[in-house]
Coordinates of C-alpha atoms in Angstrom, one line a residue:
X1 CA 10.5 -9.7 41.7
X2 CA 9.2 -11.0 38.4
X3 CA 7.5 -8.3 36.3
X4 CA 4.4 -10.0 34.7
X5 CA 3.9 -7.6 31.8
X6 CA 6.1 -4.8 30.6
X7 CA 4.2 -3.7 27.5
X8 CA 0.7 -2.7 26.6
X9 CA -1.9 -5.3 25.5
X10 CA -2.4 -3.6 22.2
X11 CA 1.3 -3.9 21.5
X12 CA 1.2 -7.6 22.2
X13 CA -1.7 -7.8 19.7
X14 CA 0.1 -5.9 17.0
X15 CA 3.3 -8.0 17.5
X16 CA 1.2 -11.0 16.8
X17 CA -0.3 -9.4 13.7
X18 CA 3.2 -8.5 12.4
X19 CA 4.7 -11.9 13.2
X20 CA 4.4 -13.3 9.6
X21 CA 6.2 -10.2 8.2
X22 CA 9.0 -10.5 10.7
X23 CA 9.4 -14.2 10.1
X24 CA 9.3 -14.0 6.3
X25 CA 10.2 -10.6 4.9
X26 CA 12.8 -9.7 7.4
X27 CA 14.3 -13.2 7.0
X28 CA 14.3 -12.7 3.2
X29 CA 16.5 -15.5 1.7
X30 CA 17.9 -12.9 -0.7
X31 CA 19.5 -11.3 2.4
X32 CA 21.1 -14.5 3.5
X33 CA 24.2 -16.5 2.3
X34 CA 22.4 -18.4 -0.4
X35 CA 23.0 -17.0 -3.9
X36 CA 19.8 -15.7 -5.4
X37 CA 19.4 -15.3 -9.1
X38 CA 16.2 -13.3 -8.8
X39 CA 14.6 -11.4 -5.9
X40 CA 10.9 -10.9 -6.3
X41 CA 10.2 -10.7 -2.6
X42 CA 9.3 -7.1 -2.0
X43 CA 8.8 -3.9 -4.0
X44 CA 12.3 -2.6 -3.3
X45 CA 14.4 -0.9 -6.0
X46 CA 16.9 -3.0 -7.9
X47 CA 17.8 -0.3 -10.4
X48 CA 18.7 3.4 -10.0
X49 CA 16.0 5.9 -9.2
X50 CA 14.4 8.0 -11.9
X51 CA 16.5 10.7 -13.4
X52 CA 16.2 13.9 -11.4
X53 CA 15.5 12.3 -8.0
X54 CA 19.1 12.4 -6.7
X55 CA 19.6 15.8 -8.2
X56 CA 16.6 17.2 -6.4
X57 CA 17.8 15.9 -3.0
X58 CA 21.3 17.3 -3.7
X59 CA 19.9 20.7 -4.8
X60 CA 17.7 21.2 -1.7
X61 CA 20.3 19.9 0.7
X62 CA 22.3 23.1 0.1
X63 CA 20.9 25.9 2.4
X64 CA 19.9 29.2 0.9
X65 CA 18.9 30.8 4.2
X66 CA 20.0 30.6 7.8
X67 CA 16.8 28.8 8.8
X68 CA 16.9 26.3 5.9
X69 CA 17.0 23.4 8.3
X70 CA 14.5 24.8 10.9
X71 CA 11.2 23.0 11.6
X72 CA 9.0 22.8 8.5
X73 CA 5.6 21.7 9.7
X74 CA 3.9 22.0 6.3
X75 CA 5.8 23.7 3.5
X76 CA 3.3 25.6 1.5
X77 CA 4.8 25.3 -2.0
X78 CA 4.9 21.5 -1.4
X79 CA 1.3 21.4 -0.4
X80 CA 0.3 23.4 -3.4
X81 CA 2.3 21.2 -5.8
X82 CA 0.6 18.1 -4.4
X83 CA -2.9 19.7 -4.5
X84 CA -2.4 20.7 -8.1
X85 CA -1.1 17.4 -9.2
X86 CA -3.8 15.4 -7.4
X87 CA -6.5 17.6 -8.8
X88 CA -5.2 17.0 -12.3
X89 CA -5.0 13.3 -11.8
X90 CA -8.5 13.0 -10.4
X91 CA -10.3 15.7 -12.3
X92 CA -11.4 17.7 -9.3
X93 CA -10.0 20.7 -7.4
X94 CA -8.0 20.2 -4.3
X95 CA -6.7 23.1 -2.2
X96 CA -3.3 23.3 -0.5
X97 CA -4.9 23.6 2.9
X98 CA -6.5 20.1 2.5
X99 CA -3.0 18.5 1.9
X100 CA -1.0 17.3 5.0
X101 CA 2.5 16.2 4.3
X102 CA 3.5 12.9 5.9
X103 CA 6.2 10.3 5.8
X104 CA 4.7 8.5 2.8
X105 CA 1.4 6.7 2.7
X106 CA 2.0 4.7 5.8
X107 CA 2.4 8.0 7.8
X108 CA -0.8 9.3 6.1
X109 CA -2.8 6.3 7.1
X110 CA -1.6 6.5 10.7
X111 CA -2.4 10.2 10.8
X112 CA -5.9 9.5 9.5
X113 CA -6.5 6.6 12.0
X114 CA -5.3 8.5 15.0
X115 CA -7.4 11.6 14.1
X116 CA -10.8 9.8 13.9
X117 CA -10.6 6.6 16.0
X118 CA -11.3 6.2 19.7
X119 CA -10.6 3.1 21.8
X120 CA -13.4 0.6 21.2
X121 CA -14.1 1.8 17.7
X122 CA -13.9 -0.7 14.8
X123 CA -12.0 -0.2 11.5
X124 CA -12.9 -2.4 8.6
X125 CA -10.0 -3.4 6.3
X126 CA -9.8 -5.6 3.2
X127 CA -8.0 -8.9 3.0
X128 CA -5.5 -9.7 1.5
X129 CA -4.0 -6.5 2.9
X130 CA -0.7 -4.6 2.9
X131 CA 1.5 -6.1 5.7
X132 CA 0.8 -3.4 8.2
X133 CA -2.9 -2.5 8.1
X134 CA -4.0 -4.7 11.1
X135 CA -1.1 -3.6 13.2
X136 CA -1.7 0.1 12.5
X137 CA -5.4 -0.2 13.4
X138 CA -4.5 -1.9 16.7
X139 CA -1.9 0.8 17.4
X140 CA -4.6 3.4 17.0
X141 CA -6.6 1.7 19.7
X142 CA -9.3 0.4 17.4
X143 CA -10.5 -3.2 16.7
X144 CA -9.7 -4.5 13.2
X145 CA -12.6 -6.1 11.3
X146 CA -11.5 -7.9 8.1
X147 CA -13.5 -8.3 5.0
X148 CA -12.1 -10.9 2.6
X149 CA -11.9 -10.2 -1.1
X150 CA -12.8 -13.2 -3.3
X151 CA -10.2 -14.6 -5.7
X152 CA -9.4 -14.7 -8.5
X153 CA -11.0 -11.3 -9.3
X154 CA -10.5 -9.6 -5.9
X155 CA -13.3 -7.2 -6.7
X156 CA -14.4 -4.7 -4.1
X157 CA -17.0 -6.6 -2.0
X158 CA -19.4 -3.8 -1.4
X159 CA -22.1 -6.0 0.1
X160 CA -19.7 -7.7 2.4
X161 CA -18.3 -4.4 3.6
X162 CA -21.7 -3.0 4.3
X163 CA -22.7 -6.2 6.2
X164 CA -19.6 -5.7 8.4
X165 CA -20.7 -2.3 9.5
X166 CA -22.1 -1.7 12.9
X167 CA -22.6 1.1 15.5
X168 CA -18.9 0.9 16.5
X169 CA -17.6 1.2 12.9
X170 CA -15.6 4.4 12.6
X171 CA -13.6 3.9 9.4
X172 CA -13.0 1.7 6.4
X173 CA -9.5 1.3 5.1
X174 CA -9.4 0.4 1.4
X175 CA -6.5 0.1 -1.0
X176 CA -7.0 0.9 -4.7
X177 CA -5.2 -0.1 -6.9
X178 CA -5.1 -3.1 -4.7
X179 CA -1.9 -4.6 -3.4
X180 CA -1.4 -7.6 -4.0
X181 CA -3.9 -8.3 -6.7
X182 CA -3.4 -5.3 -8.9
X183 CA -7.2 -4.7 -9.1
X184 CA -8.5 -1.1 -9.7
X185 CA -11.9 -0.7 -8.1
X186 CA -14.5 0.6 -10.5
X187 CA -16.4 3.9 -10.3
X188 CA -19.7 1.9 -10.1
X189 CA -18.5 -0.1 -7.1
X190 CA -17.2 3.0 -5.3
X191 CA -20.5 4.8 -5.9
X192 CA -22.4 1.8 -4.4
X193 CA -20.0 1.9 -1.4
X194 CA -20.6 5.6 -1.0
X195 CA -24.3 5.2 -1.1
X196 CA -24.2 2.4 1.5
X197 CA -22.0 4.4 3.8
X198 CA -24.3 7.4 3.6
X199 CA -27.2 5.2 4.7
X200 CA -25.1 3.7 7.5
X201 CA -24.2 7.2 8.8
X202 CA -27.9 8.0 9.2
X203 CA -28.6 4.7 10.8
X204 CA -25.7 5.0 13.4
X205 CA -25.8 8.7 13.9
X206 CA -22.2 9.6 12.8
X207 CA -20.2 9.4 9.5
X208 CA -18.1 6.4 8.7
X209 CA -14.7 7.5 7.2
X210 CA -13.1 6.0 4.2
X211 CA -9.3 6.0 4.4
X212 CA -8.1 5.3 0.9
X213 CA -4.6 4.0 0.4
X214 CA -3.8 5.2 -3.1
X215 CA -0.1 4.4 -3.1
X216 CA -0.2 2.8 -6.6
X217 CA -2.5 5.3 -8.3
X218 CA 0.2 6.2 -10.8
X219 CA 1.4 2.6 -11.5
X220 CA -1.3 1.7 -14.1
X221 CA -1.2 -0.6 -17.0
X222 CA -2.8 -0.6 -20.5
X223 CA -3.7 3.1 -20.3
X224 CA -6.2 2.4 -17.5
X225 CA -7.7 5.2 -15.4
X226 CA -7.6 5.4 -11.6
X227 CA -10.8 6.5 -9.8
X228 CA -10.7 7.6 -6.1
X229 CA -13.5 7.0 -3.6
X230 CA -13.0 10.6 -2.6
X231 CA -14.8 11.6 -5.8
X232 CA -18.0 9.9 -4.6
X233 CA -17.8 10.2 -0.8
X234 CA -17.0 13.4 1.0
X235 CA -15.9 11.7 4.3
X236 CA -12.8 10.4 2.6
X237 CA -9.1 10.8 3.3
X238 CA -6.7 9.9 0.6
X239 CA -3.2 8.6 1.4
X240 CA -0.6 9.1 -1.3
X241 CA 3.1 8.4 -1.5
X242 CA 6.1 9.2 -3.7
X243 CA 7.9 6.2 -2.4
X244 CA 6.1 4.0 -5.0
X245 CA 6.0 6.4 -7.9
X246 CA 9.7 7.0 -7.7
X247 CA 10.5 3.5 -6.2
X248 CA 12.5 5.1 -3.3
X249 CA 10.8 3.5 -0.3
X250 CA 13.6 4.5 2.0
X251 CA 12.9 8.2 1.4
X252 CA 9.6 8.7 3.2
X253 CA 7.5 11.3 1.4
X254 CA 3.7 11.5 0.9
X255 CA 0.6 13.2 2.1
X256 CA -3.0 12.8 3.3
X257 CA -5.6 14.7 1.3
X258 CA -9.1 15.6 2.5
X259 CA -11.8 14.9 -0.1
X260 CA -13.4 17.9 -1.8
X261 CA -16.7 18.9 -0.3
X262 CA -16.0 17.5 3.2
X263 CA -18.5 19.0 5.7
X264 CA -16.8 21.0 8.6
X265 CA -13.5 20.7 6.8
X266 CA -11.9 23.4 9.0
X267 CA -12.4 21.2 12.0
X268 CA -10.6 18.3 10.4
X269 CA -7.8 20.6 9.2
X270 CA -7.1 21.8 12.7
X271 CA -7.4 18.2 14.1
X272 CA -5.0 16.7 11.6
X273 CA -2.3 19.3 12.2
X274 CA -2.6 18.8 16.0
X275 CA -2.3 15.0 15.6
X276 CA 0.6 15.4 13.2
X277 CA 2.5 17.5 15.8
X278 CA 1.6 15.4 18.8
X279 CA 2.6 12.0 17.2
X280 CA 6.3 12.6 17.2
X281 CA 6.5 15.4 14.6
X282 CA 5.5 12.9 11.9
X283 CA 5.9 15.3 8.9
X284 CA 8.7 14.7 6.3
X285 CA 12.1 16.2 6.8
X286 CA 12.6 19.7 5.6
X287 CA 14.7 18.7 2.6
X288 CA 12.1 16.2 1.4
X289 CA 9.4 18.9 1.7
X290 CA 11.5 21.4 -0.3
X291 CA 12.1 18.7 -3.0
X292 CA 8.5 17.6 -3.3
X293 CA 7.5 19.9 -6.2
X294 CA 10.4 18.5 -8.3
X295 CA 9.8 14.9 -7.2
X296 CA 6.1 15.1 -7.9
X297 CA 6.7 15.1 -11.6
X298 CA 9.0 12.0 -11.6
X299 CA 8.0 8.5 -12.3
X300 CA 9.5 5.1 -12.5
X301 CA 9.5 3.4 -15.9
X302 CA 5.9 2.0 -15.8
X303 CA 6.4 0.7 -19.3
X304 CA 9.2 -1.5 -18.1
X305 CA 7.0 -2.8 -15.3
X306 CA 4.3 -3.6 -17.8
X307 CA 6.8 -5.2 -20.1
X308 CA 7.8 -7.6 -17.3
X309 CA 4.2 -8.4 -16.6
X310 CA 3.6 -9.1 -20.2
X311 CA 6.7 -11.4 -20.4
X312 CA 5.9 -13.3 -17.2
X313 CA 2.2 -13.8 -17.2
X314 CA 1.9 -15.7 -20.6
X315 CA 5.0 -17.7 -19.8
X316 CA 3.9 -18.7 -16.3
X317 CA 0.5 -19.6 -17.7
X318 CA 2.1 -21.7 -20.4
X319 CA 4.1 -23.5 -17.7
X320 CA 0.8 -24.4 -16.0
X321 CA 0.4 -21.6 -13.3
X322 CA -2.9 -19.9 -12.7
X323 CA -2.1 -16.2 -12.6
X324 CA -4.4 -13.2 -13.2
X325 CA -3.4 -10.3 -15.3
X326 CA -3.0 -7.3 -12.9
X327 CA -4.4 -3.9 -13.9
X328 CA -1.9 -1.9 -11.8
X329 CA 0.8 -2.0 -9.0
X330 CA 4.1 -3.9 -9.1
X331 CA 2.8 -7.4 -8.5
X332 CA 1.8 -10.7 -9.9
X333 CA -0.3 -13.1 -7.8
X334 CA 0.0 -16.8 -9.0
X335 CA -1.5 -19.7 -7.2
X336 CA 1.0 -22.0 -5.6
X337 CA 0.9 -25.4 -7.3
X338 CA -0.3 -28.0 -4.8
X339 CA -1.9 -25.2 -2.6
X340 CA 1.0 -25.0 -0.1
X341 CA 2.6 -21.6 -0.5
X342 CA 5.2 -22.2 2.2
X343 CA 6.6 -25.4 0.7
X344 CA 6.5 -24.1 -2.8
X345 CA 8.2 -20.8 -2.0
X346 CA 10.8 -22.7 -0.1
X347 CA 11.4 -24.8 -3.2
X348 CA 11.9 -21.7 -5.3
X349 CA 14.3 -20.2 -2.8
X350 CA 16.4 -23.4 -2.8
X351 CA 16.8 -22.8 -6.5
X352 CA 17.7 -19.1 -6.2
X353 CA 14.3 -17.3 -6.7
X354 CA 12.8 -15.3 -3.8
X355 CA 9.1 -14.6 -3.8
X356 CA 6.6 -13.6 -1.1
X357 CA 4.5 -16.5 0.4
X358 CA 0.8 -15.7 0.4
X359 CA 0.2 -16.5 4.0
X360 CA 2.2 -13.4 4.9
X361 CA -0.6 -11.3 3.3
X362 CA -3.5 -13.5 4.6
X363 CA -3.6 -15.4 1.3
X364 CA -2.4 -19.0 1.8
X365 CA -2.1 -21.0 -1.4
X366 CA -0.8 -18.0 -3.4
X367 CA 2.5 -16.2 -3.8
X368 CA 3.4 -12.7 -4.9
X369 CA 6.0 -11.7 -7.5
X370 CA 7.3 -8.1 -7.5
X371 CA 8.0 -6.8 -10.9
X372 CA 10.5 -4.3 -9.6
X373 CA 13.1 -6.9 -10.3
X374 CA 15.3 -6.4 -13.4
X375 CA 14.6 -7.8 -16.9
X376 CA 17.7 -10.1 -16.4
X377 CA 16.2 -11.5 -13.2
X378 CA 12.9 -12.2 -15.0
X379 CA 14.7 -14.2 -17.7
X380 CA 16.9 -16.1 -15.2
X381 CA 13.9 -17.0 -13.1
X382 CA 11.6 -18.5 -15.8
X383 CA 13.4 -21.9 -16.0
X384 CA 13.3 -22.1 -12.2
X385 CA 9.6 -21.5 -12.2
X386 CA 9.2 -24.2 -14.9
X387 CA 11.3 -26.7 -12.8
X388 CA 9.4 -25.9 -9.6
X389 CA 5.9 -26.5 -11.0
X390 CA 7.1 -29.8 -12.6
X391 CA 8.5 -30.8 -9.3
X392 CA 5.3 -29.9 -7.4
X393 CA 3.2 -31.7 -9.9
X394 CA 5.3 -34.9 -9.8
X395 CA 5.3 -34.8 -6.0
X396 CA 1.5 -34.6 -6.0
X397 CA 1.3 -37.6 -8.3
X398 CA 3.4 -39.6 -5.9
X399 CA 1.2 -38.9 -2.9

């Protein structure tokens, strides 16, 4: 007998949402047989981790008690270290009981969604997004509602977000600093958003949550300052990760923080802990929790990332590319000459340079460059970028 359907409809939907990622990133030409001179595809490490990272993992891998490797649901010294650090960064006080340790920011976002979303609810997210937002919303049982950010500035579209709200809206998932544009949302924009959400809560009879992905809050350029929506809106949950600040994405460590001043905070604390335990024990491994206070103070070399930005942006502009200057994150976001990101990125790959085509992040006509590549890769790639735009322009003239 032929079985008509083995998997859930929501899984079919999230498979479709993830198809560009599977077809492009997991088929990264840098992982194939072609020799690549520069891999800008993803924000993966291509240099050793910050000094102290390996030593921390080694140190806390050695047991000092018989129960060293027992279940560690929420290691209190780690929660306190994260609360202190986040409070210093944002200029407000966080308590350890409002920090929930997770497997990086992705785990924190999933925890937040599964805690507040019911089937039939809607979750607004901003496009271009991180690869996984739509699929994560679908996995939670909610309906994704996208709001597009307008290039080239990619400013927070407060009016567009508020227009997208309705009686089924349960949460808004935002990302600041924004991947892929590198935009840091302003305090004024976040305040307008908070005011609009407060009005919508009265209109619809329940609060609308802000889930703020703040993975790049410590990867800032030109001495800029990061501002969190949690400062302005109490119904906020802030997702943080050490995978970006230490550029160790395979070691999953982060947390979800409840915003200061959240009404009925004790109810949320209990709910988050129950969801954390019922969703496959989704807390970090014990060793990562022990190491968090040491890891919290570590950083990748942000000055080196900015140096690569400052080398590439002027040179790409000189070559004829349209590329904004990012304020934060690891990424550059040039327009693809000719407007066809698939064809142009394939041309770069044929000449040994791997970049991310924009259609993978809902931004056709652009491509993303990750500055986690080495300085040597940057220098080797620049002649290839020059050749590629010349080829694209000459091809356009022939058509």
